[in-house]
Structures are given as C-alpha cells and as structure tokens.
PDB file of C-alpha atoms and ligand atoms in Angstrom:
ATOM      1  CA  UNK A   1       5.574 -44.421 -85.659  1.00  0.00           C
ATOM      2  CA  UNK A   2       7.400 -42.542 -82.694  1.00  0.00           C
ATOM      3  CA  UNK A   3       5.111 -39.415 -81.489  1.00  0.00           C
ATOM      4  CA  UNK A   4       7.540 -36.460 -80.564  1.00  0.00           C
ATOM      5  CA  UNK A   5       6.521 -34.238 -77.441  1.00  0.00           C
ATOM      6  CA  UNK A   6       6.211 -31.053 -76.941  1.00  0.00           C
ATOM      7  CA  UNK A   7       7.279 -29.595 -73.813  1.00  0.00           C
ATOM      8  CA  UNK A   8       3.571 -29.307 -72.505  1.00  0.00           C
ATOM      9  CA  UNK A   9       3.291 -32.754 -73.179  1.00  0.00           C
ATOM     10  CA  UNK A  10       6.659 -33.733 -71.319  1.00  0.00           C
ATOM     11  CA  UNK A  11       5.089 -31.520 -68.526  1.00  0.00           C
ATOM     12  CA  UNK A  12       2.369 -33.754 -68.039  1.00  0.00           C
ATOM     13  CA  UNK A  13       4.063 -36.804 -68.580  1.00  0.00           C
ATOM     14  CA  UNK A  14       6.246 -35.606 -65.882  1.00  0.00           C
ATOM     15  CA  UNK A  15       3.305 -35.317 -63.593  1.00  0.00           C
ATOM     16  CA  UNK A  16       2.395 -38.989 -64.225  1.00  0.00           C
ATOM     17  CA  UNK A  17       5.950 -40.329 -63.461  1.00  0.00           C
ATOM     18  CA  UNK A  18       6.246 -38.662 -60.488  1.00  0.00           C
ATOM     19  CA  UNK A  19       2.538 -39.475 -58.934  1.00  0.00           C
ATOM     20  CA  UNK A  20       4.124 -43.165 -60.303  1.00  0.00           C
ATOM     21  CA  UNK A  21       7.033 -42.408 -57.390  1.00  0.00           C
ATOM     22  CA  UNK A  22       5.135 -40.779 -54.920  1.00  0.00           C
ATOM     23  CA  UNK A  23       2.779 -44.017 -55.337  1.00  0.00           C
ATOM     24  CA  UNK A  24       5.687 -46.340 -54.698  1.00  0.00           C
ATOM     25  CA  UNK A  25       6.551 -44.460 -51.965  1.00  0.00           C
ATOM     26  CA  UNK A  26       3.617 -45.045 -50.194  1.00  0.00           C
ATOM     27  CA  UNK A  27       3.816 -48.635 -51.069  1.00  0.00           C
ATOM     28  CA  UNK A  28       7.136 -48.625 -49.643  1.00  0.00           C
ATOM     29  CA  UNK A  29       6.051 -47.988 -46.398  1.00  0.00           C
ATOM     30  CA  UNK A  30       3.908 -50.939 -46.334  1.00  0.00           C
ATOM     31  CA  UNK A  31       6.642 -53.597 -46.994  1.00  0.00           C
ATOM     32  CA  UNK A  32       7.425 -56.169 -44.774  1.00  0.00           C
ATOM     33  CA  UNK A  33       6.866 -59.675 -43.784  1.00  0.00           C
ATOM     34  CA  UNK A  34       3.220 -61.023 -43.183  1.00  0.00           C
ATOM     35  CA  UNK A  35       1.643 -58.094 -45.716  1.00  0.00           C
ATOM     36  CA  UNK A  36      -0.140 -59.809 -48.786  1.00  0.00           C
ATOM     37  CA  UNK A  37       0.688 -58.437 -52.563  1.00  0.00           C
ATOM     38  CA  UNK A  38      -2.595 -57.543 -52.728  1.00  0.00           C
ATOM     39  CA  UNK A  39      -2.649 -54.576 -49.446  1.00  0.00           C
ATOM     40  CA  UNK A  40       0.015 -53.374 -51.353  1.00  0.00           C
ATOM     41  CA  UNK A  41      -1.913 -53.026 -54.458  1.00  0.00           C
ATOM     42  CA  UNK A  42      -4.637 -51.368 -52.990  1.00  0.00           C
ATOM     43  CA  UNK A  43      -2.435 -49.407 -51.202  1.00  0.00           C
ATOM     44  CA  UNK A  44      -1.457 -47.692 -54.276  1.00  0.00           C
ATOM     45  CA  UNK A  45      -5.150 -47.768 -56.114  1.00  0.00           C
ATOM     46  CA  UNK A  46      -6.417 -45.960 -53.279  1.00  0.00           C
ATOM     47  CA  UNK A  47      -3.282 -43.430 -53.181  1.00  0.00           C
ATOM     48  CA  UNK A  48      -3.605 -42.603 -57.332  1.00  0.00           C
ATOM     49  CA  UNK A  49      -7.389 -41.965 -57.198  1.00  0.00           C
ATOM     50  CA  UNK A  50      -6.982 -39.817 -54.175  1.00  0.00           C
ATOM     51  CA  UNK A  51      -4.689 -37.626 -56.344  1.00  0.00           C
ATOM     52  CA  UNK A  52      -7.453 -37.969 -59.159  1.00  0.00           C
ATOM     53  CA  UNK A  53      -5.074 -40.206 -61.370  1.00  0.00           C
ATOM     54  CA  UNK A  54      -6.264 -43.662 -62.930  1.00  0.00           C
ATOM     55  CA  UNK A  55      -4.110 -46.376 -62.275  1.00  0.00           C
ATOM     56  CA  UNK A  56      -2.313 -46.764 -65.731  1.00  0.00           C
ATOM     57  CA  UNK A  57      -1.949 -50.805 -65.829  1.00  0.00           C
ATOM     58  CA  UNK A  58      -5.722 -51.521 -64.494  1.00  0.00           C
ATOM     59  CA  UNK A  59      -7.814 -53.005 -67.138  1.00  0.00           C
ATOM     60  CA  UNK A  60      -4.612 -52.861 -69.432  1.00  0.00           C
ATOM     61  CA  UNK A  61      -4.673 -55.804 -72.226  1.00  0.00           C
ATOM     62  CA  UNK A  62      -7.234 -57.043 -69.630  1.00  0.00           C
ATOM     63  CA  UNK A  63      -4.610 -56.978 -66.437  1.00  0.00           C
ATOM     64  CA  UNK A  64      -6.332 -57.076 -62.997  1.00  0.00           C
ATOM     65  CA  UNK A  65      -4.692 -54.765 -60.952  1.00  0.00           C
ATOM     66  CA  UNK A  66      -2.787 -51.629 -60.446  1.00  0.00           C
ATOM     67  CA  UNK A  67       0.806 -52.698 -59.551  1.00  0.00           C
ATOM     68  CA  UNK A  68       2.611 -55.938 -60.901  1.00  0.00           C
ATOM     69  CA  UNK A  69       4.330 -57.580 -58.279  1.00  0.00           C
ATOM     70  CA  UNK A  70       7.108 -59.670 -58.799  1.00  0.00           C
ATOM     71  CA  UNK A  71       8.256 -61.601 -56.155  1.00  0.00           C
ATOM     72  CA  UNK A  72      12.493 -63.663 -56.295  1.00  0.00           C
ATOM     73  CA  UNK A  73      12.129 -65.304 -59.433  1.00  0.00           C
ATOM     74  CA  UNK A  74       9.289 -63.260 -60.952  1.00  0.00           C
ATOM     75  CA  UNK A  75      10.385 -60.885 -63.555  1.00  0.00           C
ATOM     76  CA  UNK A  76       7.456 -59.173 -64.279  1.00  0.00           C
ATOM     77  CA  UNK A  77       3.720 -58.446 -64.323  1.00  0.00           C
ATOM     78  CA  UNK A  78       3.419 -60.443 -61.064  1.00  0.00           C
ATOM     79  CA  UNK A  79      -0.581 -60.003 -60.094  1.00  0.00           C
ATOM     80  CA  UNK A  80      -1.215 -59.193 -56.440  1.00  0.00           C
ATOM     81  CA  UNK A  81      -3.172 -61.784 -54.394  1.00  0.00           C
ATOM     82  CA  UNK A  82      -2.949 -63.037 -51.339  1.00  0.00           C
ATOM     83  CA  UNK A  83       0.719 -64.127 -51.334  1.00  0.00           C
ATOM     84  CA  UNK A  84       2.256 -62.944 -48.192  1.00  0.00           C
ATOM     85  CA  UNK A  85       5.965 -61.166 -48.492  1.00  0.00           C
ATOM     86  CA  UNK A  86       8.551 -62.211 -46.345  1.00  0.00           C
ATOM     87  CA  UNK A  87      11.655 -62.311 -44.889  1.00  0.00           C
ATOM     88  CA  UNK A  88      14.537 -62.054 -47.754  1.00  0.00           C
ATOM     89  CA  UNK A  89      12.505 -61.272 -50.317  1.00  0.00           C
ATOM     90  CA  UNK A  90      13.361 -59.306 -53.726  1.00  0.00           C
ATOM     91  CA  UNK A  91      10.120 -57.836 -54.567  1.00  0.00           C
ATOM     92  CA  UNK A  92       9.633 -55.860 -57.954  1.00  0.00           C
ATOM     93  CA  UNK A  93       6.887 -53.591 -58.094  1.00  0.00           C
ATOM     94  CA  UNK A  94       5.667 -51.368 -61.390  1.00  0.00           C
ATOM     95  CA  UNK A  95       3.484 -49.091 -61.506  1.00  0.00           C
ATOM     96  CA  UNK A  96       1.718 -46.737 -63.887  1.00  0.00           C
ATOM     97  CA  UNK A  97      -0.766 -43.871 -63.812  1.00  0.00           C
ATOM     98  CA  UNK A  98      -2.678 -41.959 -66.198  1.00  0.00           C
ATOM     99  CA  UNK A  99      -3.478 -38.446 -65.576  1.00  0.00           C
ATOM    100  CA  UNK A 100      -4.711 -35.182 -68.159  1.00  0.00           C
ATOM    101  CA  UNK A 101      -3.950 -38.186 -70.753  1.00  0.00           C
ATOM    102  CA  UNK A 102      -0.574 -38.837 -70.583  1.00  0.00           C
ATOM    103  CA  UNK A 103       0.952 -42.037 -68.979  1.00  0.00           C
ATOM    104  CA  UNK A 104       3.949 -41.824 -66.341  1.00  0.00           C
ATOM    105  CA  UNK A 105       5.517 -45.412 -65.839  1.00  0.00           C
ATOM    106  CA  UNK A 106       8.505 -46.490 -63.687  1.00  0.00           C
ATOM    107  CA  UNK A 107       9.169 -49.733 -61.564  1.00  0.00           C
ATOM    108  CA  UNK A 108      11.739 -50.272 -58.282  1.00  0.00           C
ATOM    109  CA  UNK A 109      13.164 -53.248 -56.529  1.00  0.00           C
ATOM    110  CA  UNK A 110      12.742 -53.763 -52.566  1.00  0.00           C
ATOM    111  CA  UNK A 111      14.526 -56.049 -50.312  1.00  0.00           C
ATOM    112  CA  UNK A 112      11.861 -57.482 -47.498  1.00  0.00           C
ATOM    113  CA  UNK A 113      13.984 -57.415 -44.313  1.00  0.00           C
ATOM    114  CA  UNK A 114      17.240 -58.528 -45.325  1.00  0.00           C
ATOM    115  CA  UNK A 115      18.445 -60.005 -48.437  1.00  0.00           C
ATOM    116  CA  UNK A 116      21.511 -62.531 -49.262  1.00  0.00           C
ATOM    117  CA  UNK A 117      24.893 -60.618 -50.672  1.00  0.00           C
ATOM    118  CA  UNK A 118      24.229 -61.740 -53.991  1.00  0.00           C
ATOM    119  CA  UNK A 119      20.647 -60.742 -53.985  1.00  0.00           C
ATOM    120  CA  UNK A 120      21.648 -57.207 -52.923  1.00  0.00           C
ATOM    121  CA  UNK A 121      24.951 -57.046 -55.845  1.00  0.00           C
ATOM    122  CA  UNK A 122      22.106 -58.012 -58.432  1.00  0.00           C
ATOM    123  CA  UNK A 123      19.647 -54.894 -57.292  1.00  0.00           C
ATOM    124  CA  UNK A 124      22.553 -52.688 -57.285  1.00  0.00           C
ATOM    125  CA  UNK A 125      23.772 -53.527 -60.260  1.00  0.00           C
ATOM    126  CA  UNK A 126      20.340 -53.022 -62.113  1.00  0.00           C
ATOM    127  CA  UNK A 127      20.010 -49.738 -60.659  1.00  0.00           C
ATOM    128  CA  UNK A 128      23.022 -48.611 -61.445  1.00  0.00           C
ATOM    129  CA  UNK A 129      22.521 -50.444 -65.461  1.00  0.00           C
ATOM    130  CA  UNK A 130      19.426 -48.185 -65.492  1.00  0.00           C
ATOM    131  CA  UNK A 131      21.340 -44.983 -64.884  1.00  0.00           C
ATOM    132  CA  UNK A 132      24.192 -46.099 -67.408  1.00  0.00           C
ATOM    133  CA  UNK A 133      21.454 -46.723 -70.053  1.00  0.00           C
ATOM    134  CA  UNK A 134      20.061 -43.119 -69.465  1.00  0.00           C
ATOM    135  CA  UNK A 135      23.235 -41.869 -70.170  1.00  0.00           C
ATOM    136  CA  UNK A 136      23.462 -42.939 -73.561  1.00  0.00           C
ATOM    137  CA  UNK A 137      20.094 -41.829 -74.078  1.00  0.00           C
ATOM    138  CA  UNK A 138      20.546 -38.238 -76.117  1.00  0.00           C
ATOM    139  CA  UNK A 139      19.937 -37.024 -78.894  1.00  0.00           C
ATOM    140  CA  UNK A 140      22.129 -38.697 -81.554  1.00  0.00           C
ATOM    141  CA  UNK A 141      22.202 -41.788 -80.238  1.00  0.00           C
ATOM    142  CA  UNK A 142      20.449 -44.629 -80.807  1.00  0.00           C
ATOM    143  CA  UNK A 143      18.807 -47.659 -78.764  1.00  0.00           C
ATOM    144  CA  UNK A 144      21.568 -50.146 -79.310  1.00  0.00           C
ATOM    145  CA  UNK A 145      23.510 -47.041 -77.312  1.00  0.00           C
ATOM    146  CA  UNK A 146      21.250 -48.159 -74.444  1.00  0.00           C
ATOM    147  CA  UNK A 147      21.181 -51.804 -74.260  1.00  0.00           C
ATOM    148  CA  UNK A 148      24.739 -52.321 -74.395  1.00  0.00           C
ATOM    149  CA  UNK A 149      25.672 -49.626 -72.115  1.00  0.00           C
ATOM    150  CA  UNK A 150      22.875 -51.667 -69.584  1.00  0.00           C
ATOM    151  CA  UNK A 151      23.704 -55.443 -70.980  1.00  0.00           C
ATOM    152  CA  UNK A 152      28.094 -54.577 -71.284  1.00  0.00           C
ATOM    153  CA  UNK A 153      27.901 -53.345 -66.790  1.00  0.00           C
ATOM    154  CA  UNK A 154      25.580 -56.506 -66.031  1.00  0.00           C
ATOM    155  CA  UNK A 155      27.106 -59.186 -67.771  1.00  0.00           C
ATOM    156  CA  UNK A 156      30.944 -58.136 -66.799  1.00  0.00           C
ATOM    157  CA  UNK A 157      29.052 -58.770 -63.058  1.00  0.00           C
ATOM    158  CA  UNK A 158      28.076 -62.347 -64.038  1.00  0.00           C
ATOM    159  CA  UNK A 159      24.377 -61.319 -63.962  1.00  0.00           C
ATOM    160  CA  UNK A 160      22.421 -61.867 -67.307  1.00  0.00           C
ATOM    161  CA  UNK A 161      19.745 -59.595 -69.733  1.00  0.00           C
ATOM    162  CA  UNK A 162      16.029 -60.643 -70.360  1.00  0.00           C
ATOM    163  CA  UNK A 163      15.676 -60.350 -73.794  1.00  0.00           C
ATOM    164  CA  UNK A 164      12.537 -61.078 -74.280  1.00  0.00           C
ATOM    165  CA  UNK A 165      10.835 -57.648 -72.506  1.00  0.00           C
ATOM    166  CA  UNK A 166      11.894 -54.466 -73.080  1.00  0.00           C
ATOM    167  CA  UNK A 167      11.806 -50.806 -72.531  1.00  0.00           C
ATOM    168  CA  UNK A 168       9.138 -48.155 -74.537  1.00  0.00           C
ATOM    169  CA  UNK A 169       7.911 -45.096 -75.760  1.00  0.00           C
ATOM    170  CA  UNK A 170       5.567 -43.570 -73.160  1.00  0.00           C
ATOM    171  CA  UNK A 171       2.570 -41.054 -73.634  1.00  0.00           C
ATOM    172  CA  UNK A 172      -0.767 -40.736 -74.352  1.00  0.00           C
ATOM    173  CA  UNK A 173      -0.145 -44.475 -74.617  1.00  0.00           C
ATOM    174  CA  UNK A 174       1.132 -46.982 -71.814  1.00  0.00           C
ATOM    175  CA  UNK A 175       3.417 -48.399 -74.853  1.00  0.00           C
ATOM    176  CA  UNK A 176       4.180 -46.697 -77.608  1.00  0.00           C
ATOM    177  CA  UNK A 177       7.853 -46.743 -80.470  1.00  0.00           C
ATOM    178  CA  UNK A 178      10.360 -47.508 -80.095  1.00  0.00           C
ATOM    179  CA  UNK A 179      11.175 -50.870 -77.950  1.00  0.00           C
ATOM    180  CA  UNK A 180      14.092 -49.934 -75.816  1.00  0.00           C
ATOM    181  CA  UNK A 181      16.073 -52.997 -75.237  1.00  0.00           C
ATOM    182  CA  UNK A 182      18.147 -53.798 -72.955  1.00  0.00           C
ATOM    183  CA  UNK A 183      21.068 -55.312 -74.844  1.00  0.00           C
ATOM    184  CA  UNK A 184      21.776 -54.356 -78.131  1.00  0.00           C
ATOM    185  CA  UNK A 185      25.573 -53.231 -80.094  1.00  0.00           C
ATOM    186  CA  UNK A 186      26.457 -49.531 -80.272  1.00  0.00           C
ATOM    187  CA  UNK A 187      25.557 -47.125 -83.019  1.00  0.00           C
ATOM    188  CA  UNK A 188      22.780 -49.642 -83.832  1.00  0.00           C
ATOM    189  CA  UNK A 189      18.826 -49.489 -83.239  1.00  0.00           C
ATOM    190  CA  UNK A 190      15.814 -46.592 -83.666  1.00  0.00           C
ATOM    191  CA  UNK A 191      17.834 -43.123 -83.552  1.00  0.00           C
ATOM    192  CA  UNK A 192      17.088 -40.911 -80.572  1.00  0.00           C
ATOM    193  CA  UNK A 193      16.100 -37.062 -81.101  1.00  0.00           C
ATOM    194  CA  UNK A 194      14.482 -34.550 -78.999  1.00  0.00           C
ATOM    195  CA  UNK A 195      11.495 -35.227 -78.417  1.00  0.00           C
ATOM    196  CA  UNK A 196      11.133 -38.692 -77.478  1.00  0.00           C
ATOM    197  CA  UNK A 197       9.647 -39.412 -74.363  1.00  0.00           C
ATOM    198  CA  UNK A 198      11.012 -43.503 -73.332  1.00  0.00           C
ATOM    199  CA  UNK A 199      10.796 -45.850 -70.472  1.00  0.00           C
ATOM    200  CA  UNK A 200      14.157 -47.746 -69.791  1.00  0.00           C
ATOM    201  CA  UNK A 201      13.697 -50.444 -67.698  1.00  0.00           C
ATOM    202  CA  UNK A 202      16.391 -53.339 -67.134  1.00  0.00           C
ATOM    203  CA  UNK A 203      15.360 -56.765 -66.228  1.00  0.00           C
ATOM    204  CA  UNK A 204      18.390 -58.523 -65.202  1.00  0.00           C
ATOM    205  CA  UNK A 205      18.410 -62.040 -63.599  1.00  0.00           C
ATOM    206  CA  UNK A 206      20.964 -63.587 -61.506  1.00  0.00           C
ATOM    207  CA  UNK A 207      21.481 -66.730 -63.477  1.00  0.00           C
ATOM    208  CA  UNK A 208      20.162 -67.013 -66.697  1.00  0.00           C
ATOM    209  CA  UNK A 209      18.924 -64.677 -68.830  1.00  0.00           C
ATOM    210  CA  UNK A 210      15.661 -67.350 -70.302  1.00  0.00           C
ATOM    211  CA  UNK A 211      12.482 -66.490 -68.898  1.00  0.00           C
ATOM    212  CA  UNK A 212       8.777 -68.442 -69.387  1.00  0.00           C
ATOM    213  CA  UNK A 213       5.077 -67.552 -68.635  1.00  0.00           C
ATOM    214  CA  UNK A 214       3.381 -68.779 -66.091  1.00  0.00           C
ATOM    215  CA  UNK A 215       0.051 -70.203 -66.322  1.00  0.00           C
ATOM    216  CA  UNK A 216      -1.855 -67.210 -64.974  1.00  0.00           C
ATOM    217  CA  UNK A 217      -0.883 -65.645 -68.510  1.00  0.00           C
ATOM    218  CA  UNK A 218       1.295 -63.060 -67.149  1.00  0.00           C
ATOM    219  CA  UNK A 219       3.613 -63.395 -64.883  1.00  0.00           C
ATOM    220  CA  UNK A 220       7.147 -63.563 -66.240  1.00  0.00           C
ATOM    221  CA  UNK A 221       9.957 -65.993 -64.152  1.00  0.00           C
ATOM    222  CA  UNK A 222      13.059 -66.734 -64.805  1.00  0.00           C
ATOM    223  CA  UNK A 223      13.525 -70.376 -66.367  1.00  0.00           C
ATOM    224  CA  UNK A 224      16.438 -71.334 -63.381  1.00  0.00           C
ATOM    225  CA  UNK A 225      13.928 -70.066 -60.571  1.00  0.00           C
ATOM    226  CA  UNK A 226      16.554 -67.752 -59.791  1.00  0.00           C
ATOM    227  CA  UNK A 227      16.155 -63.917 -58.837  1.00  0.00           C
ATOM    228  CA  UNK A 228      15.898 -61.213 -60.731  1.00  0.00           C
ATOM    229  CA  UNK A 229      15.512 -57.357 -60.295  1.00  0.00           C
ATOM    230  CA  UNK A 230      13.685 -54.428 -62.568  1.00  0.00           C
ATOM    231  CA  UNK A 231      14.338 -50.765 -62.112  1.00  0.00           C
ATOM    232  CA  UNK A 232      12.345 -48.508 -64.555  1.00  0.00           C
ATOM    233  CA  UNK A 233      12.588 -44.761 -65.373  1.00  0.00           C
ATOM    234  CA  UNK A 234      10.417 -42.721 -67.980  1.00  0.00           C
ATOM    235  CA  UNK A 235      13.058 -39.845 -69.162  1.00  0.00           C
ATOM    236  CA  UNK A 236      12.500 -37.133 -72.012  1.00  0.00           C
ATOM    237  CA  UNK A 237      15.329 -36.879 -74.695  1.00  0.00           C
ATOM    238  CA  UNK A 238      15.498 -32.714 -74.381  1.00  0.00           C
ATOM    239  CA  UNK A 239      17.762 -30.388 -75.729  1.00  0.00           C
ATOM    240  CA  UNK A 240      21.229 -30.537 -74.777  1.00  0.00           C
ATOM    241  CA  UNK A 241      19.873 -32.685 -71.873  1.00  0.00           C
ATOM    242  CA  UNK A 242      18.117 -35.943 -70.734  1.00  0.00           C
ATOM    243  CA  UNK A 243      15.659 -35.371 -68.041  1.00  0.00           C
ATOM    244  CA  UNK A 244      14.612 -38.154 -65.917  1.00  0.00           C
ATOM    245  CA  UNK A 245      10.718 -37.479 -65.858  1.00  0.00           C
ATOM    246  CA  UNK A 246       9.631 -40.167 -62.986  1.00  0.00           C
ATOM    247  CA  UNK A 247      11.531 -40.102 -59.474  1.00  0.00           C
ATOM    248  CA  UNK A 248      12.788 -42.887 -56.657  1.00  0.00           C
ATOM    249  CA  UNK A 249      14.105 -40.034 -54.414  1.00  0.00           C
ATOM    250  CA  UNK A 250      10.353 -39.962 -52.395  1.00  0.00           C
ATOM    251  CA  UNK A 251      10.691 -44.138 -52.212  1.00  0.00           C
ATOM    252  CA  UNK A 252      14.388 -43.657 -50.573  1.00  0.00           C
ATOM    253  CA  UNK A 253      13.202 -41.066 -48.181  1.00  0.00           C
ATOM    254  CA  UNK A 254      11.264 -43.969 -46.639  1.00  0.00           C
ATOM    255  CA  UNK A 255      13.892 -46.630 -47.345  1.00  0.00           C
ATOM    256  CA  UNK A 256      16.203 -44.543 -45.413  1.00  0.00           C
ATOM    257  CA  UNK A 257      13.548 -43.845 -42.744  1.00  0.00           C
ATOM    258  CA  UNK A 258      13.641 -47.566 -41.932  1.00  0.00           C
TER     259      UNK A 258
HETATM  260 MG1  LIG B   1       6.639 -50.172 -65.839  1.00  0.00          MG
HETATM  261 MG1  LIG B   2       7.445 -49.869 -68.807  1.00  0.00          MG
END
C-alpha cells in the first residue's frame, strides 16, 4: 500500500530531511582522524534533540544508535563505537529524524583526509547516480526508470549495484511502499504519481556488487572487502516537478570550509 501526501504532509517531511542535512552538517565538522564513530553519533543525537526532533533510526527494529556509520567496506547500518576514523577513509553516514510525525531520511559519503583516485571516482559517481535516478523520478514513470538510470551510469564506470538494499517510501513511517531499487529495466516496476514521497539511495561498491552481514546483525560489507559509497535523498514526486525534500548544500558549506 503506497500512502500519497498531501502538500502539508510533504511540508513536514521536508522539515525532517532537512534537520537530516543540517544534522550531517554538524557531523561533518567533526570528521577527521583520531575521532571515534561514536562522538560522531552523539554529535548528531545531541544536535536533533536540541531542535526538538527524535532521532529517526534510534530504537528502530531494535538499532542502537542515531547514525549508521559505515566505514571502506561497510555498506550500511555501520553502529558507532569506539572505532577511530582515519586517514583515507570513505565513511558513510545515514541519518534520520522524526519530527510532527513525519520521517526525513538521507545519507552522504565523506573522505577522512585524503582518499585514493579510485576511492574518490566511486563517491562521485554515486552522487552523481543519485541525481540521475531523481531524474527519472516523475510522475509517469516507474521504479525500474530509477534503477537503471542509477545501475546503466555506475556499471559503464566499472563500479557495481547492491542489490540486496534498496531505496523507500518515506513518511509517517521510516520505510514505507514502494522499494526503490537501484537497478532495475525501464518502463518496469511500481508506477510513480504525485504524491509519493521516496528515498533514493544508491549503494554502489567498487568491486563487486555481493554483500554479507556481519555478526553484529547489521552491518552490511561488501563480500571482496572492497569500498563502497551511499548517497541518499528523500524527494516528493509533485506536479510537473520533483522536489528534492532533504539537502547536502549545509554539509558542503563545511566541506568547502575545510
Ligand atoms: Mg537513510
Ligand atoms: Mg533510506
């Protein structure tokens, strides 16, 4: 079942996605060698409750924590501890918040210090998969648009699709219809109308796309221990228009401040 929003609701959810950014942002600012996963984290608790917003992951399916870090080979839902970051590391951090009961979710990809080349190509070219997916995603289309749009850039680059996780509807839930792949044929999938309110959010590894579970139950790394990047946006299918609801321009102010 796919809820539709109204444009209150896609007011709200906007809220969420961009306290989601401004939380990053913050987070930003504390990354570099020597800082544990877990400052970071608490970091960005401490940032969403001071804007009276409940960390939207926290509790979630029993998660621990408000941010998944995911650190070179990590996908996803990395937990924070007391892993220090350093030098040349890719580290993916997601992040939700729920506020006035709707969710906002997005996720960005840092470099600690500096990266290798092909560590850098791989986060550019998931950023830039994430902003070709959105632009299939209108009214009309359908999911499959997405995916291959996302899974046709990547792949020409030699860098591979996680299969296995995907994008999602996003509202008074964290997860909600339809699952937004990120691979998928054209003119196949859920149909996309006004109204829908979805998180797109590439995974894309630099080897191969197979993934496995750690033992801690969650975190998510690639099967060839090599890295991988996620860039997430929650966008609103509107009229005429696709509006990107969450935001990375307050996390690049302090990117470019460095
Ligand atoms: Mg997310
Ligand atoms: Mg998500």
């Amino acid at each position: 079942m796919i809820y539709l929003k109204s444009d209150e609701e896609i007011a709200l959810i906007r809220n969420s996605s961009l306290l989601v950014g401004k939380t990053l942002a913050e987070v930003a600012r504390n990354i570099r060698p020597g800082v544990t996963t877990q400052f970071l984290d608490q970091v960005a608790e401490t940032f969403i409750r001071d804007h009276k917003a409940i960390p939207g992951f926290k509790g979630y399916k029993g998660f621990p924590a408000t941010l998944c870090i995911s650190i070179n080979e990590q996908v996803v839902h990395g937990i924070p501890g007391s892993r220090e970051m350093k030098e040349g590391d890719l580290v993916s951090i997601d992040c939700g918040v729920l506020n006035d009961g709707y969710y906002g979710d997005s996720a960005y990809s840092f470099a600690v210090g500096e990266v290798s080349n092909e560590v850098k190509q791989l986060m550019n070219a998931t950023k830039e998969s994430l902003y070709l997916g959105i632009e299939q995603a209108v009214h009309g289309k359908r999911t499959g648009d997405i995916g291959n749009a996302i899974q046709t850039y990547v792949e020409r680059l030699g860098f591979s699709v996680v299969r296995e996780l995907v994008g999602h509807g996003v509202g008074k839930h964290l997860h909600e219809s339809p699952e937004v792949s990120n691979f998928g044929k054209k003119g196949q999938g859920m149909l996309l109308t006004v109204g829908m309110v979805i998180a797109i959010e590439p995974m894309i590894n630099l080897g191969k796309r197979h993934v496995i579970q750690e033992k801690d139950g969650w975190t998510i790394r690639t099967a060839d221990r090599k890295p991988s990047a996620h860039y997430e946006h929650t966008i609103a299918i509107r009229k005429n228009k696709t509006e990107i609801l969450s935001s990375f321009e307050e996390i690049e102010k302090v990117l470019n401040e460095n």
